[in-house]
Structures are given as structure tokens and as C-alpha cells.
């Protein structure tokens, strides 16, 4: 029986996920808008046989936002550029259902899928910052439960648009002059609670049929949506025990929706710090933690609470419980982790600094990192990990020193399985709905 295979993604995060990462002496301060920087990272990740590159996104900033979020590329744009300089690695972009028209989004992702030869993935988000509404001429941000109702309908519409063309709809016969079989091009004619979309989409299906669907919800609504629809799920778990609980819950929900749980991959975020010795790894982590100041830690803390300004409170006092409601209607998973720290009796300062520099489980030597990855995989804490580059140069170190160990243990691929993202993940190509209906009628 073959061993379970670890799935790895790499987050393209420019100057870093934190507020102070850019201050590192070796950091490239314009990395978030540097194509050469991203090109090199993409090619290193592909050399390490990573399953995919991932670009996170939001559509609202203010002066308290992190340096990377303040000034960065739009996800589909940078991934289209990287498609031209990579061959196998998946390309996953975040795009919100709350502030995009489904026809445009379906067309953009289908275009990336064609440009890349079938390597696109869509991280479906609903947007949780209230400031987003004003950027799109909206009076108010949709409530949490309404956003997920919209997401259900929106995803169904986009998938319907991706199926506008059956796989053999384009005849392209020069002799007869027939370019298209009109019976295999379909209007969607959707009319629902939120959306009204006619179709068809003006671009055909790609080599993988449809982009791979990612999702990151951890609330009750988010978990149900992910378990029902997602093929890979981003999450954040501090310990193996937390990871196991989330893993078991999502897999059970997926089974309840009639899905094969093994076709739903759970990939927690991991900020890996690798050192040649334990002492060196700890020193590198401390180097990272030492970049953080309290002012920026408080800014980072506010992100999960709808960008709440925590600098107005006494940092050595208790966490202000009255802001919990802001987190509930904004980013429930991030704010819940902070509230759990408050339950431990930590001061606001302690919570902010701990949240800004999470040590996690993945600081150590190459062998220790491989051990922990294998443990999480075997003990059903995850199906893989979504990696940040913790410090400049750490991606290269991981690829050169950790990946060979994982490969030698037989839990990580030595090459890509095919040319499309779905082939890389071992996922089946979705059958076009209209083709399936025709085959069903023929069989009947």
C-alpha cells in the first residue's frame, strides 16, 4: 500500500505576511510589486515540486494595513505572468464573490487556465473587511450569513459558465468552414436570489475542465461551504490536536454532503524556520520575532476585528472584550484565536506580540521539520501545508534540505504526475454538465 502523499503550496507574499518583515536586512523592500522577485520564488517552488503557488488578496486597505497589503499586484495579473515562466505548478488566486461580477470572474479564471495549460485554482472568499463596500459603491458590507448564501449561488453560476462549452464544441474544420457546433454551446439563463446571468461564457473549457476550487472558511457557515464545494481548504491550526479536530470535522461534513473525503485536501498555513541545528533555528526565529514592535503588533491584531484600532487601549491591561462583536461579523476564525488567548488571561500587549510572531510547530532542523510534517500527515492533522517564507532565503533552504528528506521517506513526489493542476492533485476532470446530460439521455 503506497504512503499518503504530502501536498505543499507556497504563498507569494512579497515583503512578508507581517507588518515588520520588510525591515530584515536581506529583505527586498519592493518585493510585493517585483515580477523578477516572484519569478524566482515561483521557479524555486516548482523545482521543489510544490503543488501550487497561492496569492492571497483583499479589496480594502487603510494606513494601518500591512506593507504587503498596502502595495501589491492583483492576483490574476501576477499569476498570468508567472504562468509564462513555469510549466507544472498550480496557480491559485483569491477572488471575492462580494465585489466581482460572476461573468467577469469566470472569464478571467478560464483565461488563466488556458494561458497556463490547465493550472488555475480559485480561492473563493466573501470578503470580511467592511471598508470593502465603499470601494465598490455599496452602502454596507453584506452580513456574514448573507455572504455565504451569495457564495453558494455565485459558485454555481461560475461553474455553469465554465460549462458553457462542451469539450468538443469547437470543430475548427477548414474544409467545411465549420468553426463551432452550435448544439454544444449553451446559455446558462440563471435567475436566483442575488444573480441574473445569461451566458454563454466567451471562452471554452480548458485542459483540466474547470479550475480547482479552494476555500478558507472556519466559521460554521464557512466549514459547511468548504466541505460541500472546496477541493482544497486553507486553515490555521496551532497544534496537531487542533489540526486533527478540524480535519475530522471537515472530512465528516464532506462525507455528509456525499463527497469522497479523500478528494478534499486540508492544508494549514505553516511559517517554517529551518536551521542546521536546533540552536540556529531558534536564533532565526528570534531574529524574526525581534523585528516586531508593539505598534505594528496592535495593527496586525486589529486586522481580524475589521481593522479595529487597538492602540487606543492600555497595552498592559486586559483585552477589550467589547470588540468581540467586530470579529464575529468580520474574520471569525482569526478573531476566535485571539479571544482564546484572552481567555488565558494575557494582557493586550502579550496577545498582540504573540499573535504577530506565532512560533508554531515548525522551527527546527531539516530532519525535525520533515518529522513534524510526516506526523501531521500520518496522524490526520492535515493533508499538507501552505508555506510562507519566514525569512529571506528560507524557501531555498526548505527546497534544498527538507524536500529531499520528504522524498526519501516516500511521502512527497519526485516529479509532477501530469500537465494540469488536477492531475498534480490526483483529482478527476469534471464532466461537462451538458455532455453528461446528453450521455444520460442516450443511455436511457
Coordinates of C-alpha atoms in Angstrom, one line a residue:
X1 CA 0.0 0.0 0.0
X2 CA 1.5 3.3 -1.0
X3 CA 2.1 6.0 1.6
X4 CA -0.2 9.1 1.7
X5 CA 1.3 12.0 -0.2
X6 CA 2.0 15.4 1.3
X7 CA 0.6 18.4 -0.5
X8 CA 2.6 21.6 -0.4
X9 CA 1.7 25.1 -1.5
X10 CA 3.7 28.3 -1.4
X11 CA 2.2 31.7 -0.6
X12 CA 3.6 34.6 -2.7
X13 CA 3.7 37.2 -0.1
X14 CA 6.2 39.8 -1.3
X15 CA 7.7 41.7 1.6
X16 CA 6.2 39.2 4.0
X17 CA 3.0 38.4 5.9
X18 CA 3.8 40.6 8.9
X19 CA 4.0 44.3 9.5
X20 CA 7.8 44.4 10.1
X21 CA 9.2 41.6 7.9
X22 CA 10.3 44.1 5.3
X23 CA 12.8 45.5 7.8
X24 CA 15.0 42.4 7.7
X25 CA 18.5 43.4 6.4
X26 CA 18.1 40.9 3.5
X27 CA 14.5 41.7 2.6
X28 CA 13.7 43.2 -0.8
X29 CA 11.6 46.2 0.1
X30 CA 9.7 46.4 -3.2
X31 CA 9.1 42.6 -3.4
X32 CA 5.3 42.9 -3.5
X33 CA 5.4 44.6 -6.9
X34 CA 8.5 42.9 -8.3
X35 CA 8.0 40.5 -11.1
X36 CA 11.6 39.2 -11.0
X37 CA 11.2 38.5 -7.3
X38 CA 8.1 36.5 -7.8
X39 CA 9.5 34.8 -10.9
X40 CA 12.4 33.5 -8.9
X41 CA 10.2 32.3 -6.0
X42 CA 7.9 30.6 -8.4
X43 CA 10.7 28.7 -10.1
X44 CA 12.3 27.7 -6.8
X45 CA 8.9 26.4 -5.6
X46 CA 8.5 24.5 -8.9
X47 CA 12.0 23.0 -8.5
X48 CA 10.8 21.8 -5.1
X49 CA 7.8 20.2 -6.8
X50 CA 5.3 22.3 -4.8
X51 CA 1.7 21.6 -5.9
X52 CA 0.8 25.3 -6.2
X53 CA 1.5 28.9 -5.8
X54 CA -1.1 30.9 -3.9
X55 CA -1.8 34.7 -3.9
X56 CA -4.0 36.0 -1.1
X57 CA -5.9 39.2 -1.5
X58 CA -8.4 41.7 -0.1
X59 CA -10.0 44.8 -1.7
X60 CA -9.7 47.3 1.2
X61 CA -6.7 48.9 2.8
X62 CA -6.0 51.8 5.2
X63 CA -2.9 53.3 6.7
X64 CA -2.8 50.6 9.3
X65 CA -2.6 47.8 6.7
X66 CA 0.5 45.6 6.4
X67 CA 3.2 46.8 3.9
X68 CA 2.4 43.9 1.6
X69 CA -1.3 44.6 1.6
X70 CA -0.7 48.3 1.1
X71 CA 1.0 47.9 -2.3
X72 CA 0.9 44.7 -4.3
X73 CA -0.2 43.0 -7.6
X74 CA -3.7 41.9 -8.4
X75 CA -3.7 38.1 -8.1
X76 CA -4.8 37.0 -11.6
X77 CA -2.4 39.5 -13.2
X78 CA 0.8 38.3 -11.4
X79 CA -0.2 34.6 -11.8
X80 CA -0.8 35.1 -15.6
X81 CA 2.8 36.5 -15.8
X82 CA 4.1 33.5 -13.8
X83 CA 2.3 31.0 -16.0
X84 CA 4.7 32.0 -18.8
X85 CA 7.8 31.2 -16.7
X86 CA 6.6 27.9 -15.1
X87 CA 5.4 24.6 -16.5
X88 CA 3.8 22.4 -13.9
X89 CA 3.0 24.3 -10.7
X90 CA -0.6 25.2 -9.9
X91 CA -1.6 28.9 -9.8
X92 CA -4.2 29.7 -7.2
X93 CA -5.7 33.2 -6.9
X94 CA -8.0 34.7 -4.3
X95 CA -11.1 36.5 -5.7
X96 CA -14.1 37.7 -3.8
X97 CA -17.7 36.9 -4.7
X98 CA -18.9 40.0 -2.9
X99 CA -17.3 42.5 -5.2
X100 CA -16.9 40.8 -8.6
X101 CA -19.4 40.1 -11.4
X102 CA -19.5 36.3 -11.9
X103 CA -19.2 36.6 -15.7
X104 CA -16.0 38.6 -15.5
X105 CA -14.6 36.3 -12.8
X106 CA -15.4 33.2 -14.7
X107 CA -13.8 34.6 -17.8
X108 CA -10.6 35.7 -16.0
X109 CA -10.1 32.3 -14.3
X110 CA -10.8 30.5 -17.6
X111 CA -8.3 32.7 -19.3
X112 CA -5.6 31.9 -16.7
X113 CA -6.5 28.3 -17.0
X114 CA -5.9 28.4 -20.8
X115 CA -2.7 30.6 -20.5
X116 CA -1.2 28.1 -18.0
X117 CA -2.3 24.9 -19.8
X118 CA -4.8 23.9 -17.1
X119 CA -3.1 25.0 -13.9
X120 CA -5.6 27.6 -12.4
X121 CA -7.2 27.5 -9.0
X122 CA -9.7 29.8 -7.4
X123 CA -9.8 30.6 -3.7
X124 CA -13.4 31.6 -3.1
X125 CA -13.8 34.3 -0.5
X126 CA -16.6 36.5 0.6
X127 CA -14.5 39.5 1.9
X128 CA -14.7 40.3 5.6
X129 CA -13.5 44.0 5.9
X130 CA -16.4 46.4 5.9
X131 CA -14.3 49.0 4.2
X132 CA -14.5 47.0 1.0
X133 CA -18.1 48.1 0.4
X134 CA -17.2 51.8 -0.1
X135 CA -14.7 50.9 -2.8
X136 CA -17.4 49.4 -4.9
X137 CA -20.2 52.0 -4.4
X138 CA -22.0 49.9 -1.8
X139 CA -23.7 51.4 1.2
X140 CA -22.8 48.5 3.5
X141 CA -20.9 45.2 3.6
X142 CA -23.1 42.1 3.5
X143 CA -23.7 40.2 6.8
X144 CA -21.8 37.0 7.4
X145 CA -24.6 34.6 6.7
X146 CA -25.8 36.6 3.6
X147 CA -22.2 36.5 2.2
X148 CA -22.2 32.7 2.3
X149 CA -25.7 32.5 0.7
X150 CA -24.3 34.7 -2.1
X151 CA -21.2 32.5 -2.3
X152 CA -23.3 29.3 -2.8
X153 CA -25.2 30.9 -5.7
X154 CA -22.2 32.6 -7.2
X155 CA -20.1 29.5 -7.3
X156 CA -22.9 27.6 -9.0
X157 CA -23.2 30.3 -11.6
X158 CA -19.4 30.4 -12.3
X159 CA -19.2 26.7 -12.7
X160 CA -22.2 26.9 -15.0
X161 CA -20.5 29.5 -17.1
X162 CA -17.3 27.3 -17.2
X163 CA -19.5 24.6 -18.7
X164 CA -20.9 26.8 -21.5
X165 CA -18.8 25.0 -24.0
X166 CA -18.7 21.2 -24.2
X167 CA -15.2 19.9 -24.7
X168 CA -15.7 19.2 -28.5
X169 CA -17.8 22.2 -29.3
X170 CA -15.1 23.8 -31.3
X171 CA -15.0 22.0 -34.6
X172 CA -12.5 24.2 -36.5
X173 CA -12.8 22.3 -39.8
X174 CA -11.2 24.4 -42.5
X175 CA -12.5 22.2 -45.3
X176 CA -16.2 22.6 -44.4
X177 CA -15.8 26.0 -42.9
X178 CA -17.5 25.0 -39.6
X179 CA -15.9 26.6 -36.6
X180 CA -18.4 25.7 -34.0
X181 CA -21.0 23.0 -33.3
X182 CA -23.9 25.3 -32.0
X183 CA -25.6 22.4 -30.3
X184 CA -22.7 22.2 -27.9
X185 CA -22.6 25.9 -26.8
X186 CA -25.1 26.6 -24.0
X187 CA -26.7 29.6 -22.4
X188 CA -26.9 29.4 -18.6
X189 CA -30.0 31.6 -18.1
X190 CA -29.6 31.8 -14.4
X191 CA -32.0 33.8 -12.2
X192 CA -31.6 33.5 -8.5
X193 CA -31.7 35.3 -5.2
X194 CA -28.7 37.5 -5.9
X195 CA -27.7 37.0 -9.5
X196 CA -29.1 37.1 -13.0
X197 CA -26.7 35.8 -15.7
X198 CA -27.5 34.7 -19.2
X199 CA -24.3 33.4 -20.8
X200 CA -22.7 31.6 -22.5
X201 CA -19.1 32.4 -21.5
X202 CA -16.9 33.7 -24.3
X203 CA -14.0 31.3 -23.7
X204 CA -14.1 27.5 -23.8
X205 CA -13.2 24.9 -21.2
X206 CA -9.6 24.3 -20.5
X207 CA -7.4 21.1 -20.4
X208 CA -8.5 20.5 -16.8
X209 CA -12.2 21.2 -17.4
X210 CA -12.6 23.7 -14.5
X211 CA -10.1 25.5 -12.2
X212 CA -9.6 23.8 -8.8
X213 CA -11.7 25.3 -6.0
X214 CA -10.1 26.4 -2.8
X215 CA -11.8 27.9 0.3
X216 CA -10.7 29.1 3.8
X217 CA -13.8 29.3 5.9
X218 CA -13.5 28.2 9.6
X219 CA -16.9 29.5 10.9
X220 CA -19.9 27.2 10.9
X221 CA -21.1 28.6 7.6
X222 CA -17.5 28.6 6.2
X223 CA -16.9 24.9 7.2
X224 CA -20.1 23.8 5.6
X225 CA -19.4 25.7 2.4
X226 CA -15.9 24.4 2.2
X227 CA -16.9 20.8 2.9
X228 CA -19.6 21.0 0.3
X229 CA -17.7 22.7 -2.5
X230 CA -13.9 23.0 -2.0
X231 CA -11.3 20.7 -3.3
X232 CA -8.6 22.2 -1.0
X233 CA -9.1 24.1 2.2
X234 CA -6.8 26.7 3.8
X235 CA -6.9 26.8 7.5
X236 CA -4.8 27.8 10.5
X237 CA -4.2 25.4 13.4
X238 CA -1.6 26.0 16.2
X239 CA -1.2 22.4 17.3
X240 CA -1.6 18.9 15.9
X241 CA -4.6 18.3 18.2
X242 CA -6.3 21.4 16.8
X243 CA -5.5 20.2 13.3
X244 CA -6.9 16.7 14.0
X245 CA -10.1 18.2 15.3
X246 CA -10.6 20.4 12.2
X247 CA -9.5 17.7 9.9
X248 CA -12.0 15.2 11.3
X249 CA -14.8 17.7 11.3
X250 CA -14.3 18.8 7.7
X251 CA -13.9 15.2 6.4
X252 CA -17.1 14.2 8.2
X253 CA -19.0 17.1 6.7
X254 CA -17.7 16.3 3.2
X255 CA -18.9 12.7 3.6
X256 CA -22.3 14.1 4.8
X257 CA -22.6 16.0 1.6
X258 CA -22.0 12.8 -0.4
X259 CA -18.4 13.6 -1.3
X260 CA -15.3 11.5 -1.1
X261 CA -13.4 12.9 1.9
X262 CA -10.1 11.9 0.3
X263 CA -10.8 14.3 -2.6
X264 CA -10.9 17.3 -0.2
X265 CA -7.4 18.4 0.8
X266 CA -6.8 20.3 4.1
X267 CA -3.7 22.5 4.1
X268 CA -2.9 24.6 7.2
X269 CA -0.6 27.5 6.9
X270 CA 3.0 26.9 8.2
X271 CA 5.7 29.5 8.7
X272 CA 8.7 27.2 8.6
X273 CA 12.0 28.3 10.1
X274 CA 14.9 25.9 9.2
X275 CA 18.3 25.9 10.8
X276 CA 21.3 23.5 10.5
X277 CA 20.9 22.9 14.3
X278 CA 18.1 23.5 16.8
X279 CA 20.0 26.4 18.2
X280 CA 20.4 28.0 14.8
X281 CA 16.7 27.5 14.0
X282 CA 15.8 29.2 17.4
X283 CA 18.1 32.1 16.7
X284 CA 16.5 32.6 13.3
X285 CA 13.0 32.6 14.8
X286 CA 14.2 35.1 17.4
X287 CA 15.6 37.2 14.6
X288 CA 12.2 37.2 13.0
X289 CA 10.4 38.0 16.3
X290 CA 12.9 40.8 17.0
X291 CA 11.7 42.7 14.0
X292 CA 8.2 43.3 15.5
X293 CA 7.3 46.4 17.5
X294 CA 4.2 46.8 19.7
X295 CA 2.6 49.5 17.5
X296 CA 2.6 47.2 14.5
X297 CA 1.6 44.2 16.5
X298 CA -1.5 46.1 17.6
X299 CA -2.2 47.0 14.0
X300 CA -1.9 43.3 13.0
X301 CA -4.2 42.3 15.8
X302 CA -6.9 44.7 14.5
X303 CA -7.0 43.0 11.1
X304 CA -9.2 40.2 12.3
X305 CA -11.5 42.6 14.0
X306 CA -12.5 44.7 11.0
X307 CA -9.2 46.8 11.3
X308 CA -10.1 47.9 14.8
X309 CA -7.7 50.4 16.4
X310 CA -6.2 48.6 19.4
X311 CA -3.7 51.4 20.1
X312 CA -6.4 53.3 22.0
X313 CA -6.3 50.8 24.9
X314 CA -3.8 50.3 27.7
X315 CA -1.4 47.6 26.3
X316 CA -0.8 46.2 29.8
X317 CA -4.5 45.9 30.6
X318 CA -6.8 43.1 29.7
X319 CA -8.1 42.5 26.2
X320 CA -11.1 44.7 25.5
X321 CA -13.9 42.2 25.3
X322 CA -16.3 44.6 23.8
X323 CA -14.7 44.3 20.4
X324 CA -15.5 40.6 20.1
X325 CA -18.6 41.5 18.0
X326 CA -16.4 43.2 15.4
X327 CA -14.5 39.9 15.0
X328 CA -17.7 37.9 14.8
X329 CA -19.0 39.9 11.8
X330 CA -15.6 40.2 10.2
X331 CA -13.0 37.4 10.4
X332 CA -14.4 34.8 12.7
X333 CA -11.5 32.3 12.6
X334 CA -8.8 34.9 13.2
X335 CA -10.7 36.7 15.9
X336 CA -11.6 33.5 17.7
X337 CA -7.9 32.6 18.0
X338 CA -7.2 36.0 19.6
X339 CA -10.2 35.6 22.0
X340 CA -8.8 32.2 23.1
X341 CA -5.6 33.9 24.1
X342 CA -7.6 36.5 26.1
X343 CA -9.3 33.6 27.9
X344 CA -5.8 32.6 29.2
X345 CA -5.6 36.0 31.0
X346 CA -2.9 37.5 28.8
X347 CA -2.6 41.3 28.5
X348 CA -3.3 43.1 25.3
X349 CA 0.5 43.6 24.8
X350 CA 1.2 39.9 25.3
X351 CA -1.6 38.8 23.0
X352 CA -0.6 41.3 20.2
X353 CA 3.1 40.2 20.3
X354 CA 2.3 36.5 20.4
X355 CA -0.2 36.9 17.5
X356 CA 2.3 38.9 15.5
X357 CA 5.1 36.3 15.9
X358 CA 3.5 32.9 16.1
X359 CA 6.2 30.3 16.7
X360 CA 4.1 27.4 15.6
X361 CA 5.3 23.8 15.4
X362 CA 7.8 24.2 12.5
X363 CA 11.0 25.7 13.9
X364 CA 13.9 23.2 13.7
X365 CA 16.4 21.3 11.7
X366 CA 15.5 19.8 8.2
X367 CA 15.0 16.4 9.9
X368 CA 12.8 17.9 12.6
X369 CA 10.7 19.8 10.1
X370 CA 10.3 16.6 8.0
X371 CA 9.4 14.6 11.1
X372 CA 6.6 17.1 12.1
X373 CA 5.2 17.3 8.5
X374 CA 5.1 13.5 8.4
X375 CA 3.5 13.3 11.9
X376 CA 0.7 15.7 10.9
X377 CA 0.2 13.8 7.7
X378 CA 0.1 10.3 9.3
X379 CA -2.0 11.4 12.3
X380 CA -4.6 13.1 10.1
X381 CA -3.8 16.6 11.2
X382 CA -3.6 17.8 7.6
X383 CA -3.1 16.6 4.0
X384 CA -0.2 19.0 3.6
X385 CA 0.8 22.6 4.3
X386 CA 0.6 26.1 2.8
X387 CA 4.1 27.6 3.4
X388 CA 5.1 31.2 4.0
X389 CA 8.7 32.2 3.5
X390 CA 9.6 33.1 7.1
X391 CA 12.9 34.9 6.4
X392 CA 14.7 35.7 3.2
X393 CA 16.3 32.6 1.8
X394 CA 14.2 30.1 3.7
X395 CA 12.4 28.9 0.6
X396 CA 15.7 27.8 -1.0
X397 CA 16.7 26.1 2.3
X398 CA 13.4 24.2 2.5
X399 CA 13.6 23.1 -1.1
X400 CA 17.3 22.0 -0.9
X401 CA 17.3 20.5 2.6
X402 CA 13.8 19.5 3.7
X403 CA 12.2 18.3 0.4
X404 CA 14.8 15.6 -0.3
X405 CA 14.1 14.1 3.1
X406 CA 10.4 14.0 2.5
X407 CA 11.0 12.4 -0.9
X408 CA 13.3 9.8 0.5
X409 CA 10.6 8.9 3.0
X410 CA 8.2 8.3 0.1
X411 CA 5.6 10.8 1.3
X412 CA 6.3 13.6 -1.3
X413 CA 6.5 13.3 -5.1
X414 CA 9.8 13.4 -7.0
X415 CA 8.0 14.7 -10.1
X416 CA 4.7 16.1 -11.3
X417 CA 2.1 13.5 -12.3
X418 CA 0.9 15.3 -15.4
X419 CA 0.5 18.7 -17.0
X420 CA -2.7 20.0 -15.3
X421 CA -3.3 21.1 -11.7
X422 CA -5.9 18.4 -11.3
X423 CA -3.5 15.7 -12.5
X424 CA -1.0 17.0 -10.0
X425 CA -3.5 16.7 -7.1
X426 CA -5.0 13.4 -8.4
X427 CA -8.4 15.0 -9.0
X428 CA -10.7 13.9 -11.8
X429 CA -11.6 16.3 -14.6
X430 CA -15.2 17.5 -14.0
X431 CA -17.5 16.2 -16.7
X432 CA -19.3 18.9 -18.6
X433 CA -22.9 19.0 -17.3
X434 CA -24.4 19.2 -20.8
X435 CA -22.3 16.4 -22.1
X436 CA -23.3 14.3 -19.0
X437 CA -27.0 15.0 -19.7
X438 CA -26.7 14.1 -23.3
X439 CA -24.9 10.8 -22.4
X440 CA -27.6 10.1 -19.9
X441 CA -30.4 10.6 -22.5
X442 CA -28.6 8.4 -24.9
X443 CA -28.2 5.6 -22.4
X444 CA -31.8 5.9 -21.4

